[in-house]
Tab-separated table of C-alpha atoms in Angstrom:
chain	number	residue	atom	x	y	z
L	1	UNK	CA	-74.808	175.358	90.203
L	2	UNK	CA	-78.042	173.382	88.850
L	3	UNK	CA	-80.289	174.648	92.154
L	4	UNK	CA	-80.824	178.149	91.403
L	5	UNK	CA	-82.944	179.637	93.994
L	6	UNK	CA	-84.767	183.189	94.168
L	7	UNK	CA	-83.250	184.782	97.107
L	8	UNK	CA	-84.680	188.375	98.461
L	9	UNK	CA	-83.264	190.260	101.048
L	10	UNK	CA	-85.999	192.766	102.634
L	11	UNK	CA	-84.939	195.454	104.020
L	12	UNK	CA	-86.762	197.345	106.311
L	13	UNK	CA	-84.633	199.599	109.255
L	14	UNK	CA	-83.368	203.535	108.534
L	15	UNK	CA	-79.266	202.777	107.471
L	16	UNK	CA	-77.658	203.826	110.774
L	17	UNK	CA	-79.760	203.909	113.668
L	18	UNK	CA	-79.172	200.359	113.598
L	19	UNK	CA	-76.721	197.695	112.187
L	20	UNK	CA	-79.620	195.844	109.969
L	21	UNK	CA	-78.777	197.871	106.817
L	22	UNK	CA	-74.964	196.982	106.836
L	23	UNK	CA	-74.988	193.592	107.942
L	24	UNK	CA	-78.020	192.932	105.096
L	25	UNK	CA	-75.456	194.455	102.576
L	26	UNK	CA	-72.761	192.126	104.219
L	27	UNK	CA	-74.919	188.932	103.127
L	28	UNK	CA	-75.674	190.278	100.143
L	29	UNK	CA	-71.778	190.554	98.883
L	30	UNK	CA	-71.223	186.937	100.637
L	31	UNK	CA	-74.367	185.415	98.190
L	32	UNK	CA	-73.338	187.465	95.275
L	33	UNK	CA	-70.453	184.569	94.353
L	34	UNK	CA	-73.497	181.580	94.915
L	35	UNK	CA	-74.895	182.439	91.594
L	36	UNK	CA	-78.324	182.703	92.871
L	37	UNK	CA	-81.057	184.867	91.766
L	38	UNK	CA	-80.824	187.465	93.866
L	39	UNK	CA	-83.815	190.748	94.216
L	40	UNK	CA	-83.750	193.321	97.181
L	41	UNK	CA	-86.724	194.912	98.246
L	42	UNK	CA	-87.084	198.174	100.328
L	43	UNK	CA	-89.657	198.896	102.103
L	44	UNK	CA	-90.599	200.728	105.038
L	45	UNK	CA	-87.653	203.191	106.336
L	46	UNK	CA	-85.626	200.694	105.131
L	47	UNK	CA	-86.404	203.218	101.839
L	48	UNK	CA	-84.077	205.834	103.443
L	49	UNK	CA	-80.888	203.346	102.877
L	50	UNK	CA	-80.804	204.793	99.257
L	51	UNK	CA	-81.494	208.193	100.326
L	52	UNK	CA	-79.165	210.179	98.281
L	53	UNK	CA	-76.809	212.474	99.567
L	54	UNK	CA	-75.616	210.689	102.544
L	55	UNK	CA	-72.761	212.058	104.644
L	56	UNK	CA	-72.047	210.142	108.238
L	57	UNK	CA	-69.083	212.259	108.942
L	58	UNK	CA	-71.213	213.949	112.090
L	59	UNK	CA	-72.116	210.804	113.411
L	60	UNK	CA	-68.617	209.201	113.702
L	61	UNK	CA	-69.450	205.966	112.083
L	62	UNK	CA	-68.639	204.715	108.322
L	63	UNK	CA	-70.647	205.501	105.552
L	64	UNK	CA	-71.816	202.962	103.025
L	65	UNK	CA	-74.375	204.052	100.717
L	66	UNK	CA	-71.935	203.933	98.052
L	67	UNK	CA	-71.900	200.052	97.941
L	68	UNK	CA	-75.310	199.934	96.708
L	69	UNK	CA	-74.540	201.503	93.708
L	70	UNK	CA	-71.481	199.132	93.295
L	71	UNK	CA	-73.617	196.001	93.669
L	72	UNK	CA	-74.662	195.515	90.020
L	73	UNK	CA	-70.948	194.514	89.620
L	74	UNK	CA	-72.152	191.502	91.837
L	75	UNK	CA	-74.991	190.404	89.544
L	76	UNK	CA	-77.498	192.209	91.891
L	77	UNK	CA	-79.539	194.191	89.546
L	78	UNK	CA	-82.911	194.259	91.053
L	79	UNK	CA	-83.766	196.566	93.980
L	80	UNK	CA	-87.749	196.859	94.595
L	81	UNK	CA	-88.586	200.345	96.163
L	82	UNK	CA	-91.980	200.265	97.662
L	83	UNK	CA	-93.434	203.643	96.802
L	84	UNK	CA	-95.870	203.705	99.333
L	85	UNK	CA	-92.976	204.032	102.239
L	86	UNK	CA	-91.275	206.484	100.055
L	87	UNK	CA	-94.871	209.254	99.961
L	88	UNK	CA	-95.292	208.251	103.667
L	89	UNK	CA	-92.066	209.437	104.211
L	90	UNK	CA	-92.043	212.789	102.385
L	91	UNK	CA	-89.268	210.921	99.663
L	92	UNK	CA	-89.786	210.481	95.660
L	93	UNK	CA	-87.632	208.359	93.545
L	94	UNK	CA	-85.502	211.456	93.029
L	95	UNK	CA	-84.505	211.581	96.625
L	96	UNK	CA	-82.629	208.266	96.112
L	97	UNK	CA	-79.160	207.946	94.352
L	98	UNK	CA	-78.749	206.128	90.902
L	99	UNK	CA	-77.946	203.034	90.873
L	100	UNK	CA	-77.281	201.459	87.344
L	101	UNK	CA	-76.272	198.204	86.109
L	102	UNK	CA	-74.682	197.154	83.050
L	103	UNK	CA	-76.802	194.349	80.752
L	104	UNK	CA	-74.744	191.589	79.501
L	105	UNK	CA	-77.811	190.448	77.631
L	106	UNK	CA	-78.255	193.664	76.204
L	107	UNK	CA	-74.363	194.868	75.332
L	108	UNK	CA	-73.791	195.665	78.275
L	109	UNK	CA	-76.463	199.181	78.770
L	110	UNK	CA	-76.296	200.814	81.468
L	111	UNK	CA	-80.510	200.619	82.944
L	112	UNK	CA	-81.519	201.367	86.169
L	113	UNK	CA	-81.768	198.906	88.991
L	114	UNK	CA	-83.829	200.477	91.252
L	115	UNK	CA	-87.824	199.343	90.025
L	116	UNK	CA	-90.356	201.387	92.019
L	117	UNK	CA	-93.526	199.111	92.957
L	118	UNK	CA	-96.598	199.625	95.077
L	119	UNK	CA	-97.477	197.322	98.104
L	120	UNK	CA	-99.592	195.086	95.915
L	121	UNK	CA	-96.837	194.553	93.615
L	122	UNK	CA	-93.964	193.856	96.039
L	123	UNK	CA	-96.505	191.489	97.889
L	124	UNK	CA	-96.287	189.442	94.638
L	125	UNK	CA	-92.358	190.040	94.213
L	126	UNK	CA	-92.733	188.466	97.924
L	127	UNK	CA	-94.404	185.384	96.833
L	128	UNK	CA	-92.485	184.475	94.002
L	129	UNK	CA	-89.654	183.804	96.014
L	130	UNK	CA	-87.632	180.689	97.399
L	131	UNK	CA	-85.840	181.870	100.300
L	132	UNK	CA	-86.683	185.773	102.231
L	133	UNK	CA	-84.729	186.962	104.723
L	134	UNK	CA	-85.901	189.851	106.405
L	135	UNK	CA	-83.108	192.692	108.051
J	1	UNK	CA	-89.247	168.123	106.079
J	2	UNK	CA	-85.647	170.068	105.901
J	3	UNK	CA	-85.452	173.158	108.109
J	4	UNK	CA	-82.760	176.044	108.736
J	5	UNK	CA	-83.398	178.601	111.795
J	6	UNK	CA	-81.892	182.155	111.199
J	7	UNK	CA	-81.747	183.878	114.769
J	8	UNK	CA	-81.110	187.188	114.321
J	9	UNK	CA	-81.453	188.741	117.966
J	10	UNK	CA	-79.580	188.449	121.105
J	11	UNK	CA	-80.992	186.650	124.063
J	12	UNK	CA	-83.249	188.189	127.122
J	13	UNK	CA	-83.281	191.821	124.994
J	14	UNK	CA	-85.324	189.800	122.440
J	15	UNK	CA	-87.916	187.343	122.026
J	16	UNK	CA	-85.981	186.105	119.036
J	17	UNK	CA	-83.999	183.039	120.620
J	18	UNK	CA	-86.804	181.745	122.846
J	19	UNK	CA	-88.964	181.514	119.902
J	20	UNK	CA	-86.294	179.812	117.661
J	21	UNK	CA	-85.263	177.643	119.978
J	22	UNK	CA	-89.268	176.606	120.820
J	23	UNK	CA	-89.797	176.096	117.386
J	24	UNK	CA	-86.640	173.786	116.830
J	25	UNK	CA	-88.160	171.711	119.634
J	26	UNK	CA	-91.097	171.623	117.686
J	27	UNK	CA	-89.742	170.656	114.558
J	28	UNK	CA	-87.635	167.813	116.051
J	29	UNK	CA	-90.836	166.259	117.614
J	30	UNK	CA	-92.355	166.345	114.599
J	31	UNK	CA	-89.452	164.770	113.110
J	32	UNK	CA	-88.509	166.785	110.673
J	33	UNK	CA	-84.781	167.501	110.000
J	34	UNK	CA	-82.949	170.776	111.092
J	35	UNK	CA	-80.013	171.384	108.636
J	36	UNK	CA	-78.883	174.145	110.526
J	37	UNK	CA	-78.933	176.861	112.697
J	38	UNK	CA	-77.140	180.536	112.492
J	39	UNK	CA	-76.735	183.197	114.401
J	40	UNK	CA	-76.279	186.522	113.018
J	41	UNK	CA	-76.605	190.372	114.129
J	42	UNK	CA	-77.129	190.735	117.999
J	43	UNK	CA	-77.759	187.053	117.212
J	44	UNK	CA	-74.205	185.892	117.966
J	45	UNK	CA	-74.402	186.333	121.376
J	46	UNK	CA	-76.237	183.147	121.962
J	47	UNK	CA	-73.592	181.328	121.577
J	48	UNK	CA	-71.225	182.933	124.699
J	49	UNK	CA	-70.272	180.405	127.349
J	50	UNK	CA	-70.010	183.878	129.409
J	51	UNK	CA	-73.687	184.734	130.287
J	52	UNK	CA	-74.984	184.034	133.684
J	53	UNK	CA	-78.425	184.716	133.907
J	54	UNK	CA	-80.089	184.886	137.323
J	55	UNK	CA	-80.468	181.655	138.580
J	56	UNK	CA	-84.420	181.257	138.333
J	57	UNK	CA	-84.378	182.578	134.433
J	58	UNK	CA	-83.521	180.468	131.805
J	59	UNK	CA	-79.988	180.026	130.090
J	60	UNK	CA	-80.582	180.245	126.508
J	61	UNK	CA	-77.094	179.563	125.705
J	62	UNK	CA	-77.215	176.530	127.726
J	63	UNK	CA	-80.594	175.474	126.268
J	64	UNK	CA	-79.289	175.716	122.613
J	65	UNK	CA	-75.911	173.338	123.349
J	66	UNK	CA	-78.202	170.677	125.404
J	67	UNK	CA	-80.599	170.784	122.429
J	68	UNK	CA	-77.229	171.168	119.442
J	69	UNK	CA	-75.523	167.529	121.959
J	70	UNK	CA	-79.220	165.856	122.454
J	71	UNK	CA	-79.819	166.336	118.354
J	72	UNK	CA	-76.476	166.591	116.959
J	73	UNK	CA	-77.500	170.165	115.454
J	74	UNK	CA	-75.218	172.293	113.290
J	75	UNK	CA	-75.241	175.785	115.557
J	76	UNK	CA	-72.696	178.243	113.306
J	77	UNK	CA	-72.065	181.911	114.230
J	78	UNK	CA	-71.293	184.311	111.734
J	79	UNK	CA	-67.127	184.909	112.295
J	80	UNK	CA	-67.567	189.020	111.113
J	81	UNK	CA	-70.517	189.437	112.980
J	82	UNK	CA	-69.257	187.869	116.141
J	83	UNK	CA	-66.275	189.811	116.173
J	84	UNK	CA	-68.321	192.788	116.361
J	85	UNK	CA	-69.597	191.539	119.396
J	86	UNK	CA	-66.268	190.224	121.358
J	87	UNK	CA	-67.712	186.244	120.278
J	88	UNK	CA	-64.704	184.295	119.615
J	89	UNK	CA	-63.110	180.704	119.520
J	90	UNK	CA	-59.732	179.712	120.429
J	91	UNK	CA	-57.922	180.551	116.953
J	92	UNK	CA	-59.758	183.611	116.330
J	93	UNK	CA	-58.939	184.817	119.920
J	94	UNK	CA	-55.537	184.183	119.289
J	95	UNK	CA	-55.493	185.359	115.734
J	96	UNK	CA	-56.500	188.972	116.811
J	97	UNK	CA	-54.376	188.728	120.154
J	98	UNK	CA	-56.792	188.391	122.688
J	99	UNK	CA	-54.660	186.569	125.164
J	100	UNK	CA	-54.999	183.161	126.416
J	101	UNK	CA	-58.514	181.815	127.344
J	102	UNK	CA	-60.499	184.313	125.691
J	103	UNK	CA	-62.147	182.490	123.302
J	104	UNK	CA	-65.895	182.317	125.102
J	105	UNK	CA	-67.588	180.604	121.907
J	106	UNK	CA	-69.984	177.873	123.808
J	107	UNK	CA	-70.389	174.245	123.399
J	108	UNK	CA	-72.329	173.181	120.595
J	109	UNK	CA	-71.551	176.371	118.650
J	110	UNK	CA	-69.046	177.239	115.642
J	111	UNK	CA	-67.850	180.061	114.100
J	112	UNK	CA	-68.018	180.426	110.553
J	113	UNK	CA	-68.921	182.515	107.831
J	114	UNK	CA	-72.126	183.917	105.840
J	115	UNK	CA	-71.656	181.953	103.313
J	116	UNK	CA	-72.935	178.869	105.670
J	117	UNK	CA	-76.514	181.269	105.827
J	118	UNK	CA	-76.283	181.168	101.773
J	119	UNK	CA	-75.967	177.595	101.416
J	120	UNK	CA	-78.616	176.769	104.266
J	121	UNK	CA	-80.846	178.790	102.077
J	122	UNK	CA	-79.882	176.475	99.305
J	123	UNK	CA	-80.294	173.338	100.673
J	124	UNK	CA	-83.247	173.489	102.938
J	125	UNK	CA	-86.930	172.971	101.899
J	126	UNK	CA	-87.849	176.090	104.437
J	127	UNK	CA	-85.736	178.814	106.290
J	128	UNK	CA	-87.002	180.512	108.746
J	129	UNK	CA	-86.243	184.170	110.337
J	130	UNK	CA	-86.729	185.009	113.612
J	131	UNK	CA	-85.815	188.670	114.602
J	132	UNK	CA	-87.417	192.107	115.076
């Protein structure tokens, strides 16, 4: 497709109090086969959807934290973490789960798709974008 | 100018709708395009024939399908998040066996999936979110 666009998805709600996180995730799968260039940002408790260690089985409902670490099989290799919501929340980077992707430009490494920022730099991630759509 | 609408909230729980729908008005009169408009989340249930608001509130669903017949607008639902909600036409009603007349998707609306939100995103000059 010649129109490439910069797509982000924000993502801003806790994973299970409400249905934001999965239905984001939904879209995200659905995009993956438009080709476009596609970033997820985190911000806010939306930080605690790749909160490591997650087990729903008390809570009756499906988990489905492990899709995020499958979605660099759908070309999405860039997830922004605003680091700001993680230290207001008591979280570092090492309370999240790894998520990898492998390079095709670079025979195919295995690098890490999660790319911590602070609010000034995900403001610019913000602006450099074509279409945001905010869950 | 080429506009999509995203409406991510249900009606009357949310200010969502009202504002979406305000600001199609607006963009009409200004006359601009609107490429489309999609419902998603709590979203979906805009487009139920089956609401009956009191009768001195507004009907939003009623209020999007004048608006969708007066402007010939492109109102889609998204099909996986509708069935969440119990939003369905006539062949999804009867595809999950539902019985006869439950499909309660409202005039004006379709049902279709997210891929319709990725392409809107493609082909309009602006889309715009409204939700919490």
């Amino acid at each position: 497709m010649a129109d490439v666009r910069r797509f982000l998805y924000i993502n801003r709600k806790a994973p299970y109090g409400t249905i934001y996180a999965l239905e984001s995730l939904e879209v995200v799968l659905i995009g993956a086969a438009f080709e476009q260039d596609v970033s997820l940002a985190f911000l806010d408790d939306g930080v605690f959807q790749l909160a490591k260690g997650q087990d729903t089985s008390g809570i009756g409902m499906k988990g489905f934290s492990a899709i995020y670490r499958a979605l660099g099989d759908y070309g999405v290799t860039k997830l922004y973490v605003e680091t700001d919501s993680l230290a207001t929340r008591g979280l570092t980077l090492d309370d999240l789960q790894a998520i990898t992707f492998e390079d095709e430009n670079d025979g195919y490494t295995e690098k890490p798709s999660i790319i911590p920022v602070n609010k000034a730099e995900m403001a610019k991630v913000m602006a450099e974008q074509d279409v945001v759509l905010s869950f | 100018m080429k506009f999509s609408i995203l409406v991510n909230e249900g009606p009357y729980t949310h200010q969502s709708s009202d504002s979406a729908l305000q600001f199609a008005r607006a963009v009409l009169d200004k006359g601009h395009e609107i490429y489309r408009v999609f419902f998603y989340h709590d979203g979906v249930n805009n487009g139920t024939r089956l609401t009956v608001p009191p009768v001195d509130d507004r009907n939003l669903q009623k209020r999007w399908s004048e608006l969708a017949a007066a402007h010939a607008l492109d109102l889609v639902v998204c099909i996986a998040a509708a069935q969440r909600r119990g939003v369905l036409d006539e062949g999804e009603a009867k595809r999950h066996g539902k019985g006869e007349g439950a499909a309660n998707i409202a005039p004006g609306f379709r049902i279709s999936g997210l891929g319709q939100l990725i392409e809107m995103g493609i082909q309009s000059d602006r889309l715009v979110v409204f939700g919490d």
